[in-house]
mmCIF file of C-alpha atoms and ligand atoms in Angstrom:
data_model
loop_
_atom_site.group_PDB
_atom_site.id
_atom_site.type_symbol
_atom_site.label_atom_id
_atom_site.label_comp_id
_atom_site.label_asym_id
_atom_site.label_seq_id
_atom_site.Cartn_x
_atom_site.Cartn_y
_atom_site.Cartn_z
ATOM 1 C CA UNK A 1 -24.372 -1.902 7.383
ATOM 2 C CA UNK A 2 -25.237 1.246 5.176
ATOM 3 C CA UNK A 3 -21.780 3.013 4.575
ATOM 4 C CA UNK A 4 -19.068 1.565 1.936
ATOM 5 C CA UNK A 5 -15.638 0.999 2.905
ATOM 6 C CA UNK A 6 -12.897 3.026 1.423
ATOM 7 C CA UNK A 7 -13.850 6.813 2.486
ATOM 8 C CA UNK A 8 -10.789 8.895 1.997
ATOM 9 C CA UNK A 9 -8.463 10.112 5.383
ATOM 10 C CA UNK A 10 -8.473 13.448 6.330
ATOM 11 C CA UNK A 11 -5.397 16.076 4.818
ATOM 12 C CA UNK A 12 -3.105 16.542 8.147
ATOM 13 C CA UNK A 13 -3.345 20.255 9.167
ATOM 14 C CA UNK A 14 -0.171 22.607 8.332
ATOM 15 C CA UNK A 15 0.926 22.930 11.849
ATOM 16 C CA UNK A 16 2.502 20.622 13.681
ATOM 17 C CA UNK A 17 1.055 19.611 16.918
ATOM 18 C CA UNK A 18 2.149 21.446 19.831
ATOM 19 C CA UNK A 19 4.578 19.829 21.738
ATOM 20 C CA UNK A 20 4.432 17.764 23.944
ATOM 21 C CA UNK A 21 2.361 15.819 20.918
ATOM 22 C CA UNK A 22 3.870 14.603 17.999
ATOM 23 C CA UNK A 23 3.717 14.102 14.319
ATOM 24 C CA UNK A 24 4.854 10.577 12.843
ATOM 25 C CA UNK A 25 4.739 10.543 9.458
ATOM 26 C CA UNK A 26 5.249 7.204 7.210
ATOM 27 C CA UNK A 27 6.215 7.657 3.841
ATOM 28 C CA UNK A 28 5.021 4.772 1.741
ATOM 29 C CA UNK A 29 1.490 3.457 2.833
ATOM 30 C CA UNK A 30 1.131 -0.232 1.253
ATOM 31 C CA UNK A 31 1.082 -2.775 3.942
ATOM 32 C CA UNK A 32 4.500 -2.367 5.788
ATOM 33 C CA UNK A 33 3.355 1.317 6.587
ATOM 34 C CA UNK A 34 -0.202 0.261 7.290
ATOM 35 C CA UNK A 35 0.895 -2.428 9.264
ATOM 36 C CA UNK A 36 3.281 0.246 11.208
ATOM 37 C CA UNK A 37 0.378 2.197 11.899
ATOM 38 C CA UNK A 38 -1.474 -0.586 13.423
ATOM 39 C CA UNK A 39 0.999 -0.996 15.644
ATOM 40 C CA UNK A 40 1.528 2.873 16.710
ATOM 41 C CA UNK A 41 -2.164 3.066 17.375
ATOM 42 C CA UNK A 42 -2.107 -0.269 19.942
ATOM 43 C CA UNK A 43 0.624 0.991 21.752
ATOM 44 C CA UNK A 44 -0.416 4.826 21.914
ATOM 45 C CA UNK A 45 -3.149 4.371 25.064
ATOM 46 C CA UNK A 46 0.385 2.063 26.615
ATOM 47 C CA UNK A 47 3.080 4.049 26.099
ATOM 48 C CA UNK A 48 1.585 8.099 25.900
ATOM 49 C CA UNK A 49 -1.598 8.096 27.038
ATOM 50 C CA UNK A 50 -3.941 11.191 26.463
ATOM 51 C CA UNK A 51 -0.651 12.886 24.139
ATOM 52 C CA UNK A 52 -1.828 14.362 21.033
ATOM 53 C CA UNK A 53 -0.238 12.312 17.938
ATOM 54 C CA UNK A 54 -0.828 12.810 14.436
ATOM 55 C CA UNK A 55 0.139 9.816 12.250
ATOM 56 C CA UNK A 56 0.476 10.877 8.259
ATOM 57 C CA UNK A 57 0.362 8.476 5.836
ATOM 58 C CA UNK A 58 2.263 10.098 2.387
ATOM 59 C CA UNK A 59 1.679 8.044 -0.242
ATOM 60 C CA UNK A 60 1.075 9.028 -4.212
ATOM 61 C CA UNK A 61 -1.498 5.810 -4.489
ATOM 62 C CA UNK A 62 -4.309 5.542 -2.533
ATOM 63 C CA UNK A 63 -3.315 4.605 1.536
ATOM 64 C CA UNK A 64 -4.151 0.740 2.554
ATOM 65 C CA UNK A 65 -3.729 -0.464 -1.159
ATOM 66 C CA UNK A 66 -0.784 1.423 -2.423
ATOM 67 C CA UNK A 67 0.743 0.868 -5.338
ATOM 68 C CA UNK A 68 0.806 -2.959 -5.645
ATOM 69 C CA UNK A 69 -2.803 -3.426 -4.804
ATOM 70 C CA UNK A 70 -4.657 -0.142 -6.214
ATOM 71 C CA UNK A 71 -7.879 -0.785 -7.008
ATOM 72 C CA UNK A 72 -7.865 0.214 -10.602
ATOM 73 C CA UNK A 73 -5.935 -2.080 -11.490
ATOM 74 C CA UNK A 74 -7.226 -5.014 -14.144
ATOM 75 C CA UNK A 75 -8.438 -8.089 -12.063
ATOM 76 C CA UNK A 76 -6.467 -10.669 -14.117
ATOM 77 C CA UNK A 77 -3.782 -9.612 -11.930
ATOM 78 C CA UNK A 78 -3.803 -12.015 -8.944
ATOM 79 C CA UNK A 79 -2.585 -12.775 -5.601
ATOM 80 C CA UNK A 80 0.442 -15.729 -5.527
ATOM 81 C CA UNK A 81 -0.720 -15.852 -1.723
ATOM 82 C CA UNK A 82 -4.209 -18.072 -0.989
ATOM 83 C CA UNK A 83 -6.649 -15.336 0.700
ATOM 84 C CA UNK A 84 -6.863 -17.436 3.865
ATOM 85 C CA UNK A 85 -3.239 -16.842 4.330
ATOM 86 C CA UNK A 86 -3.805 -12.396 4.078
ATOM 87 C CA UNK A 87 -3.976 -10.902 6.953
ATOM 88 C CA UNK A 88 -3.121 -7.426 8.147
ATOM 89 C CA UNK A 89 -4.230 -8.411 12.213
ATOM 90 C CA UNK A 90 -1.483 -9.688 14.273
ATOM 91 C CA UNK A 91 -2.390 -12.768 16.465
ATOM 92 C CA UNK A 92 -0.520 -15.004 19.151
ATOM 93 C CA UNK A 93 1.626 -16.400 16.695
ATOM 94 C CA UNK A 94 3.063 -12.508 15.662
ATOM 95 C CA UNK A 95 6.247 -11.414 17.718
ATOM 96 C CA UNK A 96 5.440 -7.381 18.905
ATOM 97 C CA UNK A 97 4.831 -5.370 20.927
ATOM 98 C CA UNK A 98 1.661 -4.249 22.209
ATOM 99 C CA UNK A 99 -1.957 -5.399 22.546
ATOM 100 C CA UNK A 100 -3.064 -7.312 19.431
ATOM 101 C CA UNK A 101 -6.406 -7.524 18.279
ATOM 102 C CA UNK A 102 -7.713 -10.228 15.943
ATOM 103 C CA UNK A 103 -9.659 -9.389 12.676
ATOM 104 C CA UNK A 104 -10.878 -11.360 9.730
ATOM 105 C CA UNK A 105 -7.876 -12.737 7.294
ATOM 106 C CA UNK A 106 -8.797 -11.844 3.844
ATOM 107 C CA UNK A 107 -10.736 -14.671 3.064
ATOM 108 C CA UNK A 108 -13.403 -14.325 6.425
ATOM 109 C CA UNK A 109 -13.655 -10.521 5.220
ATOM 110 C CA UNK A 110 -14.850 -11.527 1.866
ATOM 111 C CA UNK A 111 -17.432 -13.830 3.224
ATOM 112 C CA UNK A 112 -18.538 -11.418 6.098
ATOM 113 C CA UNK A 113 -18.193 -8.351 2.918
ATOM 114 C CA UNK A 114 -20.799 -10.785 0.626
ATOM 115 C CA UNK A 115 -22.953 -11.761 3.764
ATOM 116 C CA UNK A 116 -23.686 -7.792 4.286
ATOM 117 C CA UNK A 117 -22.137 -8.302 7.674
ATOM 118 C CA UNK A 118 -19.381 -5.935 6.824
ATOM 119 C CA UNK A 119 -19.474 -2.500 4.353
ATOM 120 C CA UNK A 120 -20.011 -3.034 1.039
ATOM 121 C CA UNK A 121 -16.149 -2.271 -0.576
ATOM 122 C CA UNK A 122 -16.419 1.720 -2.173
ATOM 123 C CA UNK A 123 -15.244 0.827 -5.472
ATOM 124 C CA UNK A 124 -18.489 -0.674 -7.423
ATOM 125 C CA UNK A 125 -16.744 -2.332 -10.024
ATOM 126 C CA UNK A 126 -15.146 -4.662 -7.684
ATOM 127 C CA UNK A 127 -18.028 -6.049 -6.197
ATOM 128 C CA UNK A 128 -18.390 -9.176 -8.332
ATOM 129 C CA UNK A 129 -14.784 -9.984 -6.789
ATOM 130 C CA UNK A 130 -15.736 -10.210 -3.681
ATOM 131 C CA UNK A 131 -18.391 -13.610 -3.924
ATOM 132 C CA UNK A 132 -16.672 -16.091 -5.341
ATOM 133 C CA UNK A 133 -13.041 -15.254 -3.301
ATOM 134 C CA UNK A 134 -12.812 -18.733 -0.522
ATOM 135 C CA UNK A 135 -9.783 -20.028 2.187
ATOM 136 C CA UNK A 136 -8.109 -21.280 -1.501
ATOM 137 C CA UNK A 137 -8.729 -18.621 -4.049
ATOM 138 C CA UNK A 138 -6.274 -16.486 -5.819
ATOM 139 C CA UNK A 139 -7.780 -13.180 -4.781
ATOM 140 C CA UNK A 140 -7.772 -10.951 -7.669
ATOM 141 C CA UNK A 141 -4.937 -8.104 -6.465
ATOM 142 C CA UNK A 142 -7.587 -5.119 -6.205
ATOM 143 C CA UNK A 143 -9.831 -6.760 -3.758
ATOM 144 C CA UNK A 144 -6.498 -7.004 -1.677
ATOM 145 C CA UNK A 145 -6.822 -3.288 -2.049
ATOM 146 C CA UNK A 146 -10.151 -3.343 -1.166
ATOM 147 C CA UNK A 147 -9.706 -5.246 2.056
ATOM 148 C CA UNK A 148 -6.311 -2.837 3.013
ATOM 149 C CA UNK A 149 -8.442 -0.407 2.873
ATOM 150 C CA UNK A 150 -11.087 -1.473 5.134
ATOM 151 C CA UNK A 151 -8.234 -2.438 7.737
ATOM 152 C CA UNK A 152 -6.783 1.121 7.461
ATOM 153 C CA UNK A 153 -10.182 2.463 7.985
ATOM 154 C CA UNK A 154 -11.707 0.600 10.667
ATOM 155 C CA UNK A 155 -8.274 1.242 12.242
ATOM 156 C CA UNK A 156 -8.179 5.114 11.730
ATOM 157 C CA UNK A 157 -12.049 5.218 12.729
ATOM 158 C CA UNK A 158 -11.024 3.592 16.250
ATOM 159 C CA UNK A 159 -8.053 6.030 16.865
ATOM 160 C CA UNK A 160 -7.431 6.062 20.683
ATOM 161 C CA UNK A 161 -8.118 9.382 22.051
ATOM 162 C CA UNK A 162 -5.809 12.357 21.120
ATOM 163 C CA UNK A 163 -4.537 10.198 17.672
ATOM 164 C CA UNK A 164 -5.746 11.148 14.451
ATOM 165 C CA UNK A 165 -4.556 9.671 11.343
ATOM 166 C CA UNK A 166 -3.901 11.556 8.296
ATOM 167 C CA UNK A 167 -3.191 11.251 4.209
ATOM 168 C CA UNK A 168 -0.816 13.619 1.936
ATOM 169 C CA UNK A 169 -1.379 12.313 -1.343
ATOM 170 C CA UNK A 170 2.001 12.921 -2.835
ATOM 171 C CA UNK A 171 5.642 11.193 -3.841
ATOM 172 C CA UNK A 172 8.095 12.237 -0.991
ATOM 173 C CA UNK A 173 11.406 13.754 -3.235
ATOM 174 C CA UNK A 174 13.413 14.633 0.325
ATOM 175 C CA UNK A 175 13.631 14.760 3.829
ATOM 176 C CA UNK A 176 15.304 17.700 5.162
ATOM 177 C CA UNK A 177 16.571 18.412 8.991
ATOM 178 C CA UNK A 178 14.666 22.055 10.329
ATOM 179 C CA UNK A 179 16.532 24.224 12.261
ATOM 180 C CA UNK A 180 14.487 23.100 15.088
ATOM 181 C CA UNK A 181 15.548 19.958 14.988
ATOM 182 C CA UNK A 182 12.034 18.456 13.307
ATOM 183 C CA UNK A 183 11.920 16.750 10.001
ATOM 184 C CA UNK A 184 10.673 17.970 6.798
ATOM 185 C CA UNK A 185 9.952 16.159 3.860
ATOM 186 C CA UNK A 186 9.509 16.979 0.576
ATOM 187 C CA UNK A 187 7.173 16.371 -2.204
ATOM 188 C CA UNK A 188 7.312 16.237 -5.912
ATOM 189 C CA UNK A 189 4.393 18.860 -5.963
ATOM 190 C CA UNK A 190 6.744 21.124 -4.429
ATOM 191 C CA UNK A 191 4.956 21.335 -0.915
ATOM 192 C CA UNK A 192 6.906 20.704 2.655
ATOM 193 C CA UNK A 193 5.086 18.201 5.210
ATOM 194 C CA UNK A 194 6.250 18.990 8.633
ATOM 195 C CA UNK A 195 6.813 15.851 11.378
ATOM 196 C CA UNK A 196 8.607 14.722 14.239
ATOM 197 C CA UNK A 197 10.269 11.429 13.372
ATOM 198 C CA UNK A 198 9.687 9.983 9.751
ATOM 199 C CA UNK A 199 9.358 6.302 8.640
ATOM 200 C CA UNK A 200 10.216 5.031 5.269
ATOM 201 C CA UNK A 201 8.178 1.923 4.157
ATOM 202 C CA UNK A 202 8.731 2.143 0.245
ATOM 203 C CA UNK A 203 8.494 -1.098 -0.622
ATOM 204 C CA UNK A 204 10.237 -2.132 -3.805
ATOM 205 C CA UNK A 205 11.562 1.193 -5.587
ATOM 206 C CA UNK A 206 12.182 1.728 -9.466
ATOM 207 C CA UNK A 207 15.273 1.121 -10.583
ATOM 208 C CA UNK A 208 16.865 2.692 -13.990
ATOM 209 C CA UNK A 209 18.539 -0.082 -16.297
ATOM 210 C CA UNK A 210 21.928 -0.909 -15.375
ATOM 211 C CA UNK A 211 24.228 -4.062 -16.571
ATOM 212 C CA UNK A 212 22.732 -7.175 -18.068
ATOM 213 C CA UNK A 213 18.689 -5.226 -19.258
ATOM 214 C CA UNK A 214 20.987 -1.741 -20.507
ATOM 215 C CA UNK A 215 22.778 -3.861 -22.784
ATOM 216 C CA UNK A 216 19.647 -5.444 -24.055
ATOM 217 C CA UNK A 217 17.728 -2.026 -24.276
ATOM 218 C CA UNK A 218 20.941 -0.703 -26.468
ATOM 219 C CA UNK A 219 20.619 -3.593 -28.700
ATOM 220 C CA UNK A 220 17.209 -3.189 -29.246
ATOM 221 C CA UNK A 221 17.349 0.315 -29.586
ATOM 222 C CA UNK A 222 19.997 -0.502 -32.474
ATOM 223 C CA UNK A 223 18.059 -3.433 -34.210
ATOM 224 C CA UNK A 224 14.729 -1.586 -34.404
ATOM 225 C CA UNK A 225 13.565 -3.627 -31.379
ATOM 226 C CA UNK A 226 11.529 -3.331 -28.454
ATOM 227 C CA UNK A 227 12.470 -3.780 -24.924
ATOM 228 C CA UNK A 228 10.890 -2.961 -21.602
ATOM 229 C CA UNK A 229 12.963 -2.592 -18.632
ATOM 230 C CA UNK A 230 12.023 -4.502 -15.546
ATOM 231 C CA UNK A 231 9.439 -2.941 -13.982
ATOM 232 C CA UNK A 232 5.781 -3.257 -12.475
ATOM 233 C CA UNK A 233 3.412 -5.482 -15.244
ATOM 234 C CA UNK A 234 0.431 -3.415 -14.666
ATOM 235 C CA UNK A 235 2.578 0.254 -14.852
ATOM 236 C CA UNK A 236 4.385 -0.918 -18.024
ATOM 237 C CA UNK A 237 2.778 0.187 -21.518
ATOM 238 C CA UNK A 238 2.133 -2.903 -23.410
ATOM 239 C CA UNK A 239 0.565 -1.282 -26.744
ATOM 240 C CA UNK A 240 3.419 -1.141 -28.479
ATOM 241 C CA UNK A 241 4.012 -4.905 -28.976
ATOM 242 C CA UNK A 242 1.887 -5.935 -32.202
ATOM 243 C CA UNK A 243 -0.654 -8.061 -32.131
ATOM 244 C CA UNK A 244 0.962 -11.880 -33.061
ATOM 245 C CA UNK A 245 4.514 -10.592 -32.620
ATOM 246 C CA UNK A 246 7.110 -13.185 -31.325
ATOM 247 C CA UNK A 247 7.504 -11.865 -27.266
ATOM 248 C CA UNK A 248 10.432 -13.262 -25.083
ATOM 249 C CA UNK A 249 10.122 -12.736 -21.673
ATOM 250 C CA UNK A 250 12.863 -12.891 -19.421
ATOM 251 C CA UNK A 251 12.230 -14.766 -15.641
ATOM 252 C CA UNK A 252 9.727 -16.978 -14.823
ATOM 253 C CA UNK A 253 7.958 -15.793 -11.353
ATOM 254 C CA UNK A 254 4.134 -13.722 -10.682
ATOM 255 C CA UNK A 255 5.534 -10.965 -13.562
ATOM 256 C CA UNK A 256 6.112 -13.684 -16.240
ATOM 257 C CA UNK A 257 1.905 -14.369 -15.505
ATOM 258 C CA UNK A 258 1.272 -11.249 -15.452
ATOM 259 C CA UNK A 259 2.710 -10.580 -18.727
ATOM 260 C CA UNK A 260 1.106 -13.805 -20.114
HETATM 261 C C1 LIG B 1 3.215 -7.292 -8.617
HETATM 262 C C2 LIG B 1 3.383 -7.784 -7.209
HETATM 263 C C3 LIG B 1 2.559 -8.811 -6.707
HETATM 264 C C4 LIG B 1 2.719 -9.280 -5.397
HETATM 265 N N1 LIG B 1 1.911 -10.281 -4.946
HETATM 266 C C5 LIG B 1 2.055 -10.726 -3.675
HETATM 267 C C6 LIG B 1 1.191 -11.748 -3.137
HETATM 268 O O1 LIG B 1 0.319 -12.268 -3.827
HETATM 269 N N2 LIG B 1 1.365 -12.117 -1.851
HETATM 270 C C7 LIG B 1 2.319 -11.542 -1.060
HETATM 271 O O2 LIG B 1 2.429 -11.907 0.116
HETATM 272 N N3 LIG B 1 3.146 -10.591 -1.555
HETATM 273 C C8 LIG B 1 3.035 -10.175 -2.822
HETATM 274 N N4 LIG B 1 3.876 -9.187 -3.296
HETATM 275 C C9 LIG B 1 4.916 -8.651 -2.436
HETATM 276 C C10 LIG B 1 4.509 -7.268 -1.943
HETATM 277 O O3 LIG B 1 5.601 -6.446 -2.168
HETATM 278 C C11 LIG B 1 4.116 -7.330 -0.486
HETATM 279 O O4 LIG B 1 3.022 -8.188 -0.294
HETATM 280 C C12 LIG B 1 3.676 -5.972 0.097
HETATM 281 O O5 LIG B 1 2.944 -5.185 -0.832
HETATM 282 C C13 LIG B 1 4.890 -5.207 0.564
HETATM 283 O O6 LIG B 1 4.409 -4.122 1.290
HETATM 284 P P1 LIG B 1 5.221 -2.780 1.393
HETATM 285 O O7 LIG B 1 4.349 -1.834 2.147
HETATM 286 O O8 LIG B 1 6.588 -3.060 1.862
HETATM 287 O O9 LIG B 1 5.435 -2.289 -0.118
HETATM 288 P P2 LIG B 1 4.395 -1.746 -1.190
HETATM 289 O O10 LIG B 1 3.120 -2.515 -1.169
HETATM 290 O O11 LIG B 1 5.157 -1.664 -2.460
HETATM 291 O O12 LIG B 1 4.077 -0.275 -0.661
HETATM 292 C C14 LIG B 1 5.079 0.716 -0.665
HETATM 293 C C15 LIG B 1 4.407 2.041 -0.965
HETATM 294 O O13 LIG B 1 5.408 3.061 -0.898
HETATM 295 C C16 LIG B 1 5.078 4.042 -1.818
HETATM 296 N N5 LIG B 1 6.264 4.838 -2.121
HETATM 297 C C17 LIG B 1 7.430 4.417 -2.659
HETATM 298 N N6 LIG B 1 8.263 5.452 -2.803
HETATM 299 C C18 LIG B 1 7.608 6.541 -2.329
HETATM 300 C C19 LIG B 1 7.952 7.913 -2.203
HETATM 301 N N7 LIG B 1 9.150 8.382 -2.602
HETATM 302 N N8 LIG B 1 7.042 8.770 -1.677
HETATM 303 C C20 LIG B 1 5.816 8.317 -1.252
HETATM 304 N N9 LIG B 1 5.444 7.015 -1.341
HETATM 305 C C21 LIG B 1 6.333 6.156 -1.884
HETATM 306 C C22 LIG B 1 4.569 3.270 -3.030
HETATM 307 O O14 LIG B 1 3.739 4.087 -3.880
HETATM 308 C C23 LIG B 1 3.793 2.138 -2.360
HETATM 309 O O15 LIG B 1 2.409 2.407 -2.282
HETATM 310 C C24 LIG B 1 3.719 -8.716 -4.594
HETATM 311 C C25 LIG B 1 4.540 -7.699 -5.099
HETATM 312 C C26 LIG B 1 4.365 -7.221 -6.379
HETATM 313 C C27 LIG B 1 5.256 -6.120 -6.885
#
């Protein structure tokens, strides 16, 4: 194997398909929406076979990882799941419909990445990761990206005939009704993506302060304190918490680590 994993998808053009094909577009593409595309492309050849379909994937972070598993991220942030329970290919055991095909679980794509039996992942600096991750290991959180992306890429590159998968790099704002009766949805870059039907698969959205944390950031705000609002460890900006300062941290679950 020569190429690396993790090429980008295509921009979808700026007409929609004519009818009777179809744009689906799925706003948010972590897992859920990956996962949902998985699914669109194994039923395609069942349930419209030979239709032109378009399937966009709108997503401000890179499609496959997403937010929570970007690559950039630092890899001290880890997976609470062991890798040999990550998987993005449904088996017997999944309830859906469709054909499913089996694939490698996160683990067996690590060993078959190492062995050279698979492409190398596109991101050198997480190369080292990919050795020493087993059945038991704590994958670090960007390899997770890693092997999303792969899935979403093998997937796209064995499209069904007439379905083409797509990326709009962007944060959907809106999602209008045309006149026509299509969808449109908006971005925070100000452009319009056209589309048939529209999924949403946003995962776990930002939330402002309310109760309880608005109280806290008042007091600090008061006391010459600082507090940070609940929020994603590896978005929130640690630098202003001096070095040897007293830190309480409120919960106990994977942010708590990721904080420590
Ligand atoms: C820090 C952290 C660690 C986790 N670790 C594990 C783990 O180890 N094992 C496990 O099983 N689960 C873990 N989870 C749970 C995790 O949420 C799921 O595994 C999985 O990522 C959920 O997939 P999703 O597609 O629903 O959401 P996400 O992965 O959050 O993907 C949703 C996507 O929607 C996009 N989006 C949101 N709003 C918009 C918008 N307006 N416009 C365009 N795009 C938008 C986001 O950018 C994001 O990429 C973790 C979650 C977090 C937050």
């Amino acid at each position: 194997m020569t190429a690396a994993s993790g090429s980008t998808l295509p921009q979808p053009p700026a007409r929609l398909p004519d009818r009777p094909g179809a744009r689906i577009a799925v706003v948010g593409a972590g897992p859920v929406g990956v996962g949902l595309v998985e699914r669109l492309l194994a039923n395609a050849p069942v349930l419209a076979p030979g239709r032109a379909l378009e399937i966009v994937l709108v997503d401000p972070f890179p499609p496959g990882a997403g937010r929570v598993w970007r690559t950039g991220q630092s890899p001290l942030m880890r997976m609470n799941s062991p890798a040999r329970d990550v998987t993005l290919f449904p088996d017997e055991s999944v309830e859906c419909a469709g054909p499913v095909r089996p694939g490698p679980a996160l683990d067996a794509w690590a060993a078959a990445t190492a062995a050279g039996e698979l492409p190398p992942v596109a991101d050198e600096r997480l190369r080292d990761d990919v050795p020493p991750v087993g059945p038991r290991s704590f994958a670090p959180r960007r390899l997770q990206g890693a092997y999303l992306t792969w899935f979403l890429h093998q997937l796209a590159g064995q499209a069904p005939p007439g379905v083409r998968v797509f990326a709009h790099a962007g944060r959907a704002t809106a999602l209008e009704r045309r006149a026509d009766g299509r969808q449109l949805i908006r971005t925070a870059d100000g452009a319009g993506l056209p589309a048939d039907a529209v999924v949403l698969a946003l995962g776990h959205v930002d939330a402002r302060p309310s109760g309880r944390d608005a109280e806290l950031a008042a007091f600090a705000a008061e006391n010459g304190l600082l507090h940070l609002p609940p929020g994603y460890a590896a978005d929130l900006d640690l630098s202003a918490v001096p070095a040897g300062a007293d830190v309480v941290v409120r919960g106990l679950g994977l942010a708590f680590f990721d904080f420590m």
